[in-house]
XYZ file of C-alpha atoms in Angstrom:
722
model
C 0.156 -0.011 -0.158
C 2.586 2.984 1.707
C 4.224 1.724 -2.539
C 2.171 2.158 -4.511
C 0.699 5.570 -2.547
C 4.136 6.447 -2.871
C 4.266 5.592 -6.684
C 0.800 7.456 -6.806
C 2.007 10.941 -5.296
C 5.382 11.021 -7.773
C 3.114 10.387 -11.315
C 0.787 12.915 -10.353
C 4.133 15.584 -9.336
C 5.569 14.179 -12.381
C 2.630 15.238 -14.508
C 2.603 18.871 -13.437
C 6.416 19.731 -13.156
C 5.697 18.519 -17.074
C 3.105 20.633 -17.779
C 4.881 23.182 -15.709
C 7.584 23.750 -18.116
C 5.379 22.930 -20.935
C 4.347 25.963 -19.641
C 0.395 25.085 -19.045
C -1.920 27.196 -22.436
C 0.714 24.439 -24.668
C 1.231 21.573 -22.840
C -0.780 20.694 -19.794
C -3.804 18.207 -20.477
C -6.700 19.019 -19.070
C -8.694 16.965 -16.873
C -11.439 17.257 -19.108
C -9.388 16.863 -22.484
C -8.951 13.668 -21.273
C -11.793 11.584 -20.464
C -15.569 13.107 -21.307
C -17.661 12.620 -18.100
C -21.750 12.509 -18.375
C -25.022 11.237 -16.377
C -27.923 9.363 -17.705
C -30.736 8.828 -16.171
C -32.306 4.619 -18.251
C -36.084 5.814 -18.251
C -37.994 9.109 -19.837
C -39.390 10.819 -16.319
C -38.902 9.024 -12.662
C -42.503 7.856 -10.339
C -43.208 7.166 -7.013
C -41.091 4.356 -4.983
C -40.081 2.761 -8.596
C -36.946 1.960 -8.306
C -34.282 3.747 -11.684
C -30.553 3.275 -12.515
C -28.308 6.598 -13.310
C -24.970 5.579 -15.996
C -22.358 7.513 -14.771
C -20.118 7.596 -17.688
C -16.576 8.049 -18.698
C -14.726 8.187 -22.439
C -11.732 8.540 -22.141
C -9.458 9.763 -24.614
C -7.356 6.715 -25.859
C -3.975 5.556 -24.313
C -4.953 6.579 -20.949
C -6.907 4.714 -18.154
C -9.380 4.924 -14.990
C -10.040 2.903 -12.094
C -12.101 -0.594 -11.379
C -12.683 -0.661 -7.488
C -9.172 -2.231 -6.951
C -6.873 -0.449 -8.678
C -3.620 -2.432 -8.489
C -0.675 -1.458 -8.106
C -1.794 3.022 -8.814
C -4.688 5.083 -9.080
C -7.748 5.756 -7.042
C -11.044 4.521 -7.983
C -13.652 7.453 -9.176
C -15.985 8.313 -6.221
C -18.981 9.744 -6.991
C -21.035 12.245 -4.557
C -24.759 12.504 -4.859
C -26.894 15.168 -4.231
C -30.937 13.979 -4.094
C -33.873 15.707 -3.661
C -35.449 14.390 0.093
C -36.396 10.522 0.373
C -34.785 9.722 -3.255
C -31.565 7.638 -1.901
C -28.698 6.553 -4.195
C -27.572 2.689 -4.451
C -24.138 1.001 -3.880
C -22.043 1.492 -7.543
C -22.314 -1.386 -10.341
C -18.483 -2.160 -11.639
C -18.339 -3.703 -14.430
C -15.574 -5.910 -14.979
C -11.696 -4.882 -14.702
C -9.471 -5.249 -17.485
C -5.154 -5.217 -16.338
C -3.346 -2.438 -17.461
C 0.364 -2.643 -17.180
C 2.194 0.165 -16.619
C 5.986 -0.533 -16.603
C 6.740 -2.378 -13.723
C 3.220 -2.512 -12.003
C -0.351 -3.881 -13.192
C -3.110 -1.611 -13.450
C -7.083 -3.122 -12.677
C -9.169 -0.013 -14.811
C -10.897 0.932 -17.986
C -10.132 1.753 -20.721
C -11.736 3.796 -23.776
C -15.013 3.934 -22.227
C -17.084 2.995 -18.962
C -20.435 2.749 -17.935
C -20.327 3.047 -13.798
C -24.835 2.173 -12.782
C -25.863 3.522 -9.514
C -29.247 1.988 -8.883
C -31.599 4.811 -7.024
C -34.886 4.580 -5.229
C -36.924 7.301 -4.649
C -39.603 8.374 -2.598
C -43.193 6.850 -2.394
C -45.292 9.740 -3.225
C -43.894 12.634 -5.684
C -45.202 15.902 -7.196
C -46.040 15.816 -11.249
C -45.783 19.570 -10.884
C -41.930 18.517 -9.100
C -39.904 17.792 -11.829
C -36.743 16.008 -10.139
C -33.330 17.487 -9.478
C -30.512 15.580 -9.858
C -26.684 16.121 -9.120
C -23.941 14.596 -8.495
C -19.869 15.442 -8.450
C -16.959 12.588 -9.844
C -13.730 12.764 -8.837
C -11.816 10.298 -10.276
C -7.858 10.104 -11.271
C -6.817 9.375 -15.210
C -3.811 8.046 -16.403
C -1.390 7.226 -18.754
C 2.302 7.212 -18.158
C 1.058 9.962 -15.764
C -1.484 10.581 -14.069
C -3.916 13.396 -13.710
C -6.591 14.235 -11.517
C -9.608 14.932 -12.300
C -13.700 16.325 -11.058
C -16.833 16.698 -13.131
C -19.627 17.842 -11.322
C -22.647 16.025 -13.304
C -26.716 16.879 -13.334
C -29.766 16.097 -14.667
C -34.007 17.234 -14.459
C -36.493 14.116 -15.577
C -39.854 15.052 -14.660
C -42.572 12.408 -12.480
C -44.797 10.323 -14.823
C -44.504 6.777 -15.768
C -40.647 5.199 -15.724
C -40.441 3.795 -18.318
C -37.575 3.261 -20.129
C -36.489 5.485 -22.747
C -34.914 4.783 -25.473
C -32.476 6.806 -26.680
C -29.805 5.534 -23.668
C -31.595 1.600 -24.187
C -28.590 0.320 -26.063
C -25.707 2.295 -23.637
C -27.537 0.251 -20.492
C -27.537 -2.715 -22.228
C -24.130 -2.552 -22.272
C -23.194 -1.027 -19.237
C -25.085 -4.547 -17.871
C -23.635 -6.168 -20.691
C -20.396 -5.493 -18.508
C -20.989 -6.288 -15.184
C -20.240 -9.865 -13.645
C -22.832 -12.206 -12.951
C -23.067 -13.867 -10.055
C -19.863 -16.975 -9.877
C -20.480 -20.310 -12.299
C -18.631 -21.922 -10.475
C -17.528 -23.546 -7.267
C -14.214 -21.685 -6.409
C -12.046 -23.192 -3.461
C -8.992 -21.692 -1.983
C -5.957 -23.119 -1.046
C -2.465 -22.268 -0.080
C 1.133 -23.628 -1.634
C 4.323 -21.818 -0.327
C 4.169 -18.176 -1.685
C 1.211 -18.721 -3.874
C -2.469 -18.957 -3.547
C -4.459 -21.079 -5.933
C -7.572 -21.022 -7.104
C -9.750 -23.984 -7.983
C -13.225 -23.515 -10.107
C -15.539 -26.448 -10.373
C -15.924 -26.159 -14.059
C -16.134 -30.434 -14.840
C -16.487 -30.948 -18.399
C -14.128 -27.522 -19.520
C -11.771 -27.879 -22.736
C -8.671 -26.237 -23.196
C -9.540 -25.136 -26.089
C -13.058 -23.386 -24.397
C -10.168 -20.900 -22.922
C -8.178 -18.700 -24.254
C -7.306 -16.647 -20.650
C -8.788 -16.268 -17.416
C -7.622 -13.567 -14.858
C -8.760 -13.187 -11.062
C -9.379 -9.324 -9.856
C -9.447 -9.025 -5.977
C -10.986 -7.325 -4.056
C -9.112 -6.473 -1.295
C -5.657 -3.842 -2.630
C -2.881 -6.736 -0.924
C -4.437 -9.558 -1.616
C -1.263 -10.489 -3.792
C 1.668 -9.280 -6.516
C -0.905 -7.534 -9.152
C 2.560 -7.540 -11.187
C 3.121 -11.019 -11.362
C 1.915 -13.347 -13.854
C -1.563 -15.212 -12.980
C -0.859 -19.391 -14.445
C -3.948 -20.840 -15.459
C -4.833 -23.927 -16.398
C -7.840 -26.350 -17.388
C -7.701 -30.192 -16.275
C -11.416 -32.773 -15.873
C -11.463 -31.041 -13.413
C -12.312 -27.000 -13.863
C -9.829 -24.367 -14.073
C -7.287 -23.652 -11.812
C -5.106 -20.271 -11.644
C -1.997 -19.604 -9.642
C -1.816 -16.439 -7.582
C 1.720 -15.240 -5.979
C 0.753 -13.809 -2.384
C 1.383 -10.249 -1.822
C 3.618 -11.188 1.278
C 4.156 -14.090 2.037
C 4.417 -13.963 5.870
C 1.265 -12.115 5.758
C -2.227 -15.454 6.870
C -3.275 -17.054 4.090
C -6.496 -15.181 4.038
C -9.496 -18.380 4.164
C -11.458 -16.174 1.039
C -10.177 -13.772 -1.738
C -13.976 -12.616 -3.260
C -13.167 -10.750 -6.660
C -14.327 -11.292 -10.076
C -13.001 -13.808 -12.484
C -12.849 -12.406 -16.650
C -12.129 -16.114 -18.872
C -12.025 -15.384 -22.307
C -14.325 -18.023 -23.607
C -13.567 -19.053 -27.706
C -16.962 -20.998 -28.946
C -17.878 -21.283 -32.523
C -19.566 -18.072 -32.629
C -15.977 -16.066 -31.491
C -14.257 -14.832 -28.075
C -16.333 -13.703 -24.924
C -14.783 -12.270 -22.426
C -17.100 -13.696 -19.739
C -17.734 -12.201 -15.527
C -18.287 -13.635 -12.134
C -18.338 -12.276 -9.154
C -17.549 -14.270 -5.912
C -17.827 -12.498 -2.264
C -19.078 -8.861 -1.350
C -19.884 -7.372 -4.714
C -23.540 -6.155 -5.318
C -23.829 -8.379 -8.559
C -26.577 -8.740 -10.729
C -28.094 -11.460 -12.301
C -26.816 -12.997 -16.215
C -30.088 -12.109 -17.823
C -31.571 -9.284 -15.108
C -35.041 -6.578 -16.591
C -34.431 -2.648 -16.531
C -34.362 -1.307 -12.997
C -37.610 0.893 -13.947
C -38.919 -2.082 -14.824
C -38.250 -4.138 -10.900
C -40.931 -4.251 -8.049
C -40.439 -1.166 -5.968
C -38.350 -1.590 -3.236
C -40.217 0.255 -0.721
C -43.262 -2.167 -1.052
C -43.795 -4.338 1.690
C -43.827 -7.893 0.443
C -46.705 -9.451 -0.439
C -46.558 -12.570 2.224
C -46.536 -10.636 4.973
C -49.771 -8.949 4.863
C -51.740 -12.207 2.413
C -53.080 -13.155 6.251
C -54.143 -9.824 7.056
C -57.763 -9.010 7.411
C -59.309 -5.293 8.211
C -60.548 -7.819 11.067
C -57.206 -9.053 12.091
C -54.626 -6.441 11.914
C -57.935 -4.345 14.050
C -57.545 -7.487 16.097
C -53.991 -7.387 16.281
C -54.254 -3.546 16.430
C -56.539 -4.520 19.943
C -53.895 -6.141 21.345
C -51.494 -4.631 21.131
C -52.900 -1.585 22.426
C -53.542 -3.866 26.016
C -49.707 -5.247 26.114
C -48.880 -0.656 26.098
C -50.419 -1.062 29.439
C -47.385 -2.736 30.691
C -44.789 -0.993 28.489
C -41.973 0.865 30.736
C -43.191 3.998 28.538
C -46.086 4.039 29.841
C -45.263 4.088 33.928
C -45.705 7.306 34.583
C -49.133 7.964 33.467
C -49.571 5.043 35.001
C -49.040 6.232 38.319
C -51.422 9.283 37.340
C -53.700 7.534 36.182
C -54.145 5.525 39.740
C -53.661 8.200 41.277
C -56.638 9.783 39.031
C -59.081 7.391 40.431
C -58.015 7.101 44.336
C -58.687 10.977 43.822
C -62.778 10.407 42.684
C -63.044 7.171 44.484
C -65.332 9.091 46.562
C -67.649 9.964 43.828
C -70.854 7.849 42.465
C -71.110 5.783 40.174
C -71.814 7.529 37.411
C -70.111 10.261 37.629
C -66.300 7.926 37.814
C -67.514 6.141 34.362
C -67.379 9.717 32.532
C -63.764 10.070 33.719
C -63.380 6.005 32.094
C -65.593 7.710 29.400
C -63.632 10.832 28.635
C -60.162 9.349 29.189
C -61.175 7.187 26.596
C -62.223 10.048 24.507
C -58.433 11.762 24.584
C -56.916 8.331 23.794
C -59.306 7.870 20.785
C -58.748 11.706 20.237
C -54.961 11.114 20.295
C -54.298 7.706 18.509
C -57.358 9.382 15.176
C -55.128 12.564 15.640
C -51.364 11.205 15.052
C -52.852 8.252 12.282
C -54.684 11.370 10.109
C -50.471 13.311 10.351
C -49.587 10.188 9.533
C -50.833 8.824 6.525
C -50.948 12.912 5.406
C -47.209 12.839 6.173
C -46.653 9.500 4.181
C -48.712 11.142 1.079
C -46.923 12.964 0.717
C -44.167 12.278 0.190
C -42.484 12.301 3.650
C -40.018 8.165 4.889
C -41.399 8.379 8.292
C -42.814 6.342 10.755
C -44.830 5.441 13.915
C -43.305 7.621 16.103
C -42.730 10.147 13.800
C -42.954 13.014 16.037
C -40.324 11.744 18.669
C -38.402 12.672 16.049
C -39.046 16.585 15.862
C -36.455 18.087 18.795
C -38.879 20.832 19.381
C -41.453 17.271 20.230
C -39.349 15.439 22.685
C -38.281 19.389 24.053
C -41.867 19.794 24.287
C -42.660 17.018 25.942
C -40.365 17.382 28.518
C -41.504 20.923 29.367
C -44.936 18.880 30.170
C -43.877 16.481 32.535
C -41.495 18.645 34.558
C -44.363 21.007 34.829
C -46.601 17.698 35.973
C -43.878 16.744 38.202
C -43.687 20.417 39.656
C -47.101 19.818 40.317
C -47.789 16.721 41.972
C -43.819 17.396 44.880
C -46.603 20.577 45.662
C -44.401 23.222 44.066
C -46.891 24.926 42.082
C -50.850 24.207 42.049
C -53.099 25.298 39.029
C -56.519 25.343 40.346
C -56.197 24.494 43.464
C -56.096 21.088 41.394
C -53.935 18.568 40.505
C -52.362 19.728 36.968
C -51.901 16.338 35.727
C -55.371 15.378 36.157
C -56.933 19.020 34.489
C -59.079 19.498 37.825
C -60.924 22.413 37.553
C -60.085 23.122 34.126
C -63.372 23.444 32.929
C -66.575 23.970 35.802
C -67.152 20.585 34.944
C -63.774 19.858 36.778
C -61.870 16.834 35.844
C -63.389 15.334 33.186
C -61.842 17.747 30.400
C -58.583 16.332 32.983
C -59.840 12.681 32.523
C -59.999 13.551 28.943
C -55.917 15.221 28.304
C -54.189 12.188 31.102
C -55.610 9.612 27.662
C -53.922 12.203 25.624
C -50.514 12.549 26.627
C -50.498 8.622 28.054
C -50.624 7.830 23.898
C -47.878 10.516 23.381
C -45.852 8.656 25.850
C -46.696 4.696 24.204
C -45.080 6.660 20.687
C -41.954 5.361 22.127
C -42.890 1.557 22.962
C -43.690 -1.096 20.523
C -45.911 -3.585 21.854
C -46.602 -7.640 19.564
C -48.811 -7.762 17.999
C -48.645 -3.669 17.273
C -45.913 -3.623 14.654
C -47.655 -6.531 11.538
C -50.610 -4.332 12.350
C -49.753 -0.624 12.337
C -47.870 -1.728 8.957
C -50.758 -3.139 7.346
C -53.108 0.469 7.972
C -50.457 2.706 6.592
C -50.779 0.401 3.114
C -54.298 0.256 2.586
C -57.219 3.304 1.917
C -57.978 5.949 4.764
C -60.539 4.423 6.142
C -59.367 1.996 6.658
C -55.493 2.397 8.096
C -58.114 4.834 11.161
C -60.309 2.019 12.101
C -57.205 -0.177 13.185
C -55.088 2.751 15.003
C -58.827 3.366 16.727
C -58.483 0.061 17.167
C -55.300 0.335 18.834
C -55.920 3.107 21.077
C -59.355 0.779 22.729
C -56.878 -1.633 23.332
C -54.903 0.697 25.743
C -57.518 3.053 27.006
C -60.159 -0.576 28.356
C -57.688 -1.584 31.906
C -58.975 2.196 33.356
C -62.037 2.286 31.079
C -63.755 -1.552 32.950
C -62.093 0.438 36.393
C -64.798 2.687 35.820
C -67.132 1.065 34.912
C -67.144 -2.760 37.050
C -68.806 -1.711 40.931
C -66.184 -4.300 42.031
C -63.153 -2.251 40.997
C -64.539 0.044 42.568
C -65.351 -1.084 45.480
C -61.430 -1.837 46.362
C -60.123 1.532 45.759
C -59.371 2.876 48.682
C -60.739 6.839 50.306
C -58.959 9.557 49.848
C -57.074 10.770 52.972
C -53.517 12.485 53.746
C -51.862 10.192 52.572
C -52.837 11.173 49.748
C -50.710 14.102 49.537
C -47.339 12.297 50.190
C -48.843 9.465 47.700
C -48.480 12.248 45.504
C -45.684 13.389 46.585
C -43.755 10.121 45.890
C -45.080 9.695 42.210
C -43.665 12.610 41.136
C -40.099 10.992 40.443
C -40.894 8.374 38.052
C -42.696 11.487 36.282
C -38.508 13.091 36.804
C -37.182 9.817 35.769
C -39.509 10.452 31.772
C -38.088 13.735 31.686
C -34.192 12.506 32.128
C -34.691 10.535 29.344
C -36.486 13.059 27.708
C -33.856 14.930 27.789
C -31.074 12.372 26.485
C -32.950 11.051 24.359
C -32.643 14.592 22.733
C -29.141 14.877 23.014
C -29.132 11.674 20.442
C -30.568 14.056 18.214
C -29.160 17.818 18.819
C -25.484 19.534 19.003
C -23.909 20.579 22.380
C -25.945 24.175 22.132
C -29.229 22.425 21.551
C -28.989 20.951 24.165
C -27.946 23.597 26.664
C -30.293 25.931 25.422
C -33.075 22.925 26.345
C -31.684 22.588 29.487
C -32.540 26.916 30.287
C -36.090 25.408 28.803
C -36.024 23.375 32.088
C -35.051 25.944 34.247
C -37.772 28.390 32.716
C -40.030 25.897 33.958
C -38.967 25.925 36.982
C -38.652 30.018 36.780
C -42.092 30.531 35.546
C -43.911 27.241 37.922
C -42.163 29.212 41.192
C -42.752 33.097 40.002
C -47.081 31.261 39.466
C -47.010 30.304 43.193
C -46.079 32.937 44.638
C -48.141 35.582 43.150
C -50.716 33.756 43.937
C -50.010 34.673 47.642
C -48.669 38.402 46.800
C -50.714 41.180 46.494
C -52.573 41.789 43.889
C -50.509 44.073 42.038
C -47.380 42.429 42.282
C -49.002 38.791 41.743
C -49.689 40.210 38.230
C -46.171 40.955 38.056
C -45.275 38.038 38.804
C -47.868 36.323 37.734
C -46.441 38.045 33.547
C -42.604 36.608 34.387
C -44.195 33.751 34.824
C -46.241 33.656 31.670
C -42.974 36.109 29.693
C -40.796 32.813 31.372
C -42.976 30.205 28.899
C -43.113 32.163 25.685
C -39.279 31.599 26.084
C -39.780 28.739 26.564
C -41.266 27.648 23.843
C -39.217 29.952 21.536
C -36.352 27.713 22.119
C -38.428 23.798 21.958
C -38.908 25.478 18.418
C -34.964 27.110 17.182
C -33.103 24.557 18.601
C -30.012 24.051 17.064
C -29.776 20.984 14.975
C -26.052 20.484 13.719
C -25.275 17.242 15.347
C -24.119 14.873 12.082
C -24.811 11.698 13.522
C -26.281 10.262 16.545
C -24.157 8.546 19.186
C -25.890 5.543 18.722
C -24.945 5.369 14.947
C -20.900 5.254 15.515
C -19.952 2.008 15.062
C -18.473 0.210 17.809
C -18.056 -2.841 20.248
C -17.669 -4.451 16.616
C -21.880 -3.442 15.491
C -21.805 -1.558 11.775
C -23.946 1.720 11.327
C -26.828 0.252 8.897
C -25.905 1.079 4.968
C -28.546 -0.119 1.752
C -25.627 -0.604 0.210
C -23.195 -2.496 3.088
C -26.233 -4.498 3.426
C -26.424 -4.602 0.106
C -23.166 -6.187 -0.343
C -23.346 -8.382 2.434
C -26.622 -10.247 1.285
C -25.343 -10.584 -1.588
C -22.071 -12.450 -0.888
C -24.308 -14.646 1.794
C -22.171 -13.219 4.616
C -25.249 -13.920 7.648
C -26.183 -10.234 9.357
C -28.512 -9.254 11.853
C -30.169 -6.194 11.593
C -31.238 -4.162 14.865
C -32.910 -0.750 14.313
C -33.683 0.999 16.844
C -34.214 4.723 18.039
C -32.862 6.358 20.999
C -36.722 7.423 22.630
C -37.993 3.454 21.568
C -37.952 1.664 25.315
C -38.464 -1.532 23.759
C -35.942 -1.080 21.898
C -33.162 -0.151 24.785
C -34.462 -3.056 27.010
C -34.150 -5.679 24.379
C -30.409 -4.748 23.596
C -29.405 -4.602 26.845
C -31.207 -8.011 28.878
C -30.879 -9.850 25.227
C -28.524 -8.347 22.392
C -25.856 -7.276 24.678
C -25.550 -10.344 26.609
C -21.567 -12.177 26.704
C -24.346 -15.438 24.706
C -25.611 -13.732 22.397
C -22.568 -11.594 21.169
C -19.995 -14.585 21.442
C -23.111 -16.897 19.359
C -22.234 -13.920 16.605
C -18.813 -14.061 16.677
C -18.256 -17.700 16.144
C -20.999 -18.394 13.197
C -19.491 -14.681 11.460
C -22.452 -12.863 12.369
C -21.993 -8.650 10.622
C -24.128 -6.729 13.835
C -25.086 -3.198 11.840
C -27.974 -1.507 14.076
C -30.120 1.315 11.394
C -30.623 4.625 13.915
C -33.772 6.267 13.651
C -33.868 8.846 16.093
C -34.267 11.355 13.236
C -35.925 10.652 10.202
C -33.850 8.325 8.259
C -35.375 7.336 4.710
C -32.944 4.013 4.201
C -34.370 3.305 7.341
C -38.104 3.906 6.836
C -38.129 1.787 3.218
C -37.059 -1.200 4.742
C -39.315 -1.246 7.711
C -41.969 -0.264 4.925
C -40.745 -3.655 2.898
C -41.309 -6.184 5.680
C -44.735 -4.708 7.054
C -43.471 -2.257 9.879
C -44.052 1.170 10.421
C -41.890 1.610 13.331
C -38.821 0.409 15.931
C -37.690 -1.832 16.470
C -37.317 -4.670 13.881
C -34.612 -7.440 13.546
C -33.925 -8.916 10.344
C -31.483 -11.567 10.551
C -30.070 -13.548 7.500
C -28.160 -16.422 7.575
C -26.601 -15.722 4.216
C -29.373 -17.109 1.819
C -33.282 -16.932 1.395
C -35.208 -13.997 3.285
C -34.556 -12.818 5.989
C -35.890 -13.984 9.646
C -37.708 -11.667 10.521
C -37.349 -11.805 14.190
C -40.324 -10.524 17.995
C -40.575 -7.110 18.894
C -40.076 -7.884 22.370
C -36.648 -10.431 22.373
C -35.559 -12.591 25.439
C -31.799 -14.188 24.947
C -33.694 -17.097 24.181
C -35.595 -16.702 21.624
C -31.751 -14.154 19.468
C -29.975 -17.643 20.402
C -32.335 -20.009 18.879
C -32.437 -18.095 15.745
C -28.253 -17.663 15.648
C -28.608 -21.544 15.618
C -30.687 -21.707 11.686
C -26.659 -20.097 11.213
C -23.026 -22.008 10.206
C -20.662 -21.843 12.827
C -17.895 -19.153 9.865
C -15.692 -22.471 9.493
C -18.560 -24.725 8.270
C -19.970 -21.947 6.094
C -16.546 -21.094 3.869
C -16.196 -24.859 3.962
C -19.568 -24.821 2.056
C -18.674 -22.200 0.245
C -15.438 -23.515 -1.094
C -17.461 -26.612 -2.164
């Protein structure tokens, strides 16, 4: 590697020295003289949720060359940086099979003449027909002869929104580009070491020596072999064999050597160049259809919802809502509900039934409002799902401030209307009924970070149906959440079992403030994953202002009228400042902390997942968010245990984590593909076939049992070699 970089630096320096000696205007060849780059789209128009393919075309001056993903002994591969509209996602480059290009004593891997790099692009589900799609790309490359010239090109194109049919004018270009791509391996490969060489044996039984004129192997790893050494080919009754010189005989022998095999095949039609991919490079099938006609990557698999009807989805949603009452994110509100029942235990049964109905109405109204907002935003092309409101720092901060004010009320620091502010007494002349309604609203808001069993498939089904069906499913979910409290108010024996109000309630009320404060601390931690340090400081100042507003309000109640009005005005100004802080939180954080790769966990990208799956590598995908308490519990109890991590290491499982704390269209599309609208989602790719979807509530035993389907790393390598 050091030698290659040194040679590259010398080559680039030599090119500029020669240019300076000649005087730039006459002798210097600019990158634009050497490479003509263009950006071409396969379809004539773009449609929502219809993947399509872009081509980065590079026409290279004769005698010059650009590089493959592994450039060989010198050089750098082309890189493309995309600027896409919101919701669009560009996949990994599909690299054509390279050629061996000797330069003095070096061997480069690259392309001469012309090369077309294909890139798959997935648009969001919905697009505005009146808003054309503007795509921009920054291409950087190194073009070399005996000297090297770095270059770049700003590429752009605009496509209308419409039917994503292939553009006949570009059909020949894309056909040639796909024909140049490696196809899935035709012959099994086994690898062995013989001293200073590696032997690649391709099990091509029946292959005749006269049918192959030449073969070459291009490894993806840059230092795996001596690139400039001859590759010795032989063909016998067992297949095709290549002997490669190792780059360093002292290095450990690799267990596998992913790369591309090229073969010059001779038949009655003449000589053809074939290319086969082995390992982690995403490849297209030999008879791949144009990407514009491929099924949408964002569409859920049909099997995900085949067994669901409106009735079963509503039943699943109802059961999920019931279980939400047992989830940790609802515990603080449960404490407030229990205190509310105790407070109203002395009232008549009819009045208590009204409290239950008011609470249920608050839950249902909130669920339907969230569902309507979610449906409306998704229909407008937003890549969001269940819990989307907690992806907004302003909402997270606002919820923290509200709960902090409730905690202060429970602690006795402030009294609103002389009653418990969290339960809403004194808000209207009808006393606690409005308080019960708003308790239902709050229960819904704090329940959204949790996903219960049955709930994920029901919500995923709802968001693929009409608005009426979706609202019916969300109403069933809300009814399940509200039912336990409603039954307590409707069932007389339960009411008689409640204790009578007394002095003990003041102590209980103050004790119940602490779960609320704990929730505030958790929300601030979530906010710290979403904003930069300035935003976190602003949020903490907001908490101080909430405390000041509570103090000023309470101080004004006991002060003379004039001083009281001043104090209450100060409280109002503090609350206005709190609102301004919440709305204007700085949000410059580059990536959530949970996204950072650590402890052997890779951050999720669709391109990396595609590469691992195409290489038949086992992968465990963990879709999570900082505000998802269910996710945190699963990680602590079932995913980060020594037994589970050891089992993953033994089987060579790549652990990928996708962080949905902030909006991420790639994660949203993967969730939707598997019939989910929110986190958590756990997928286990065993190396073959479709992934296994694990339950949303995990145990260590569940994960270990699923990992049993993945063969040990040594056994899998042997199987691949065969």
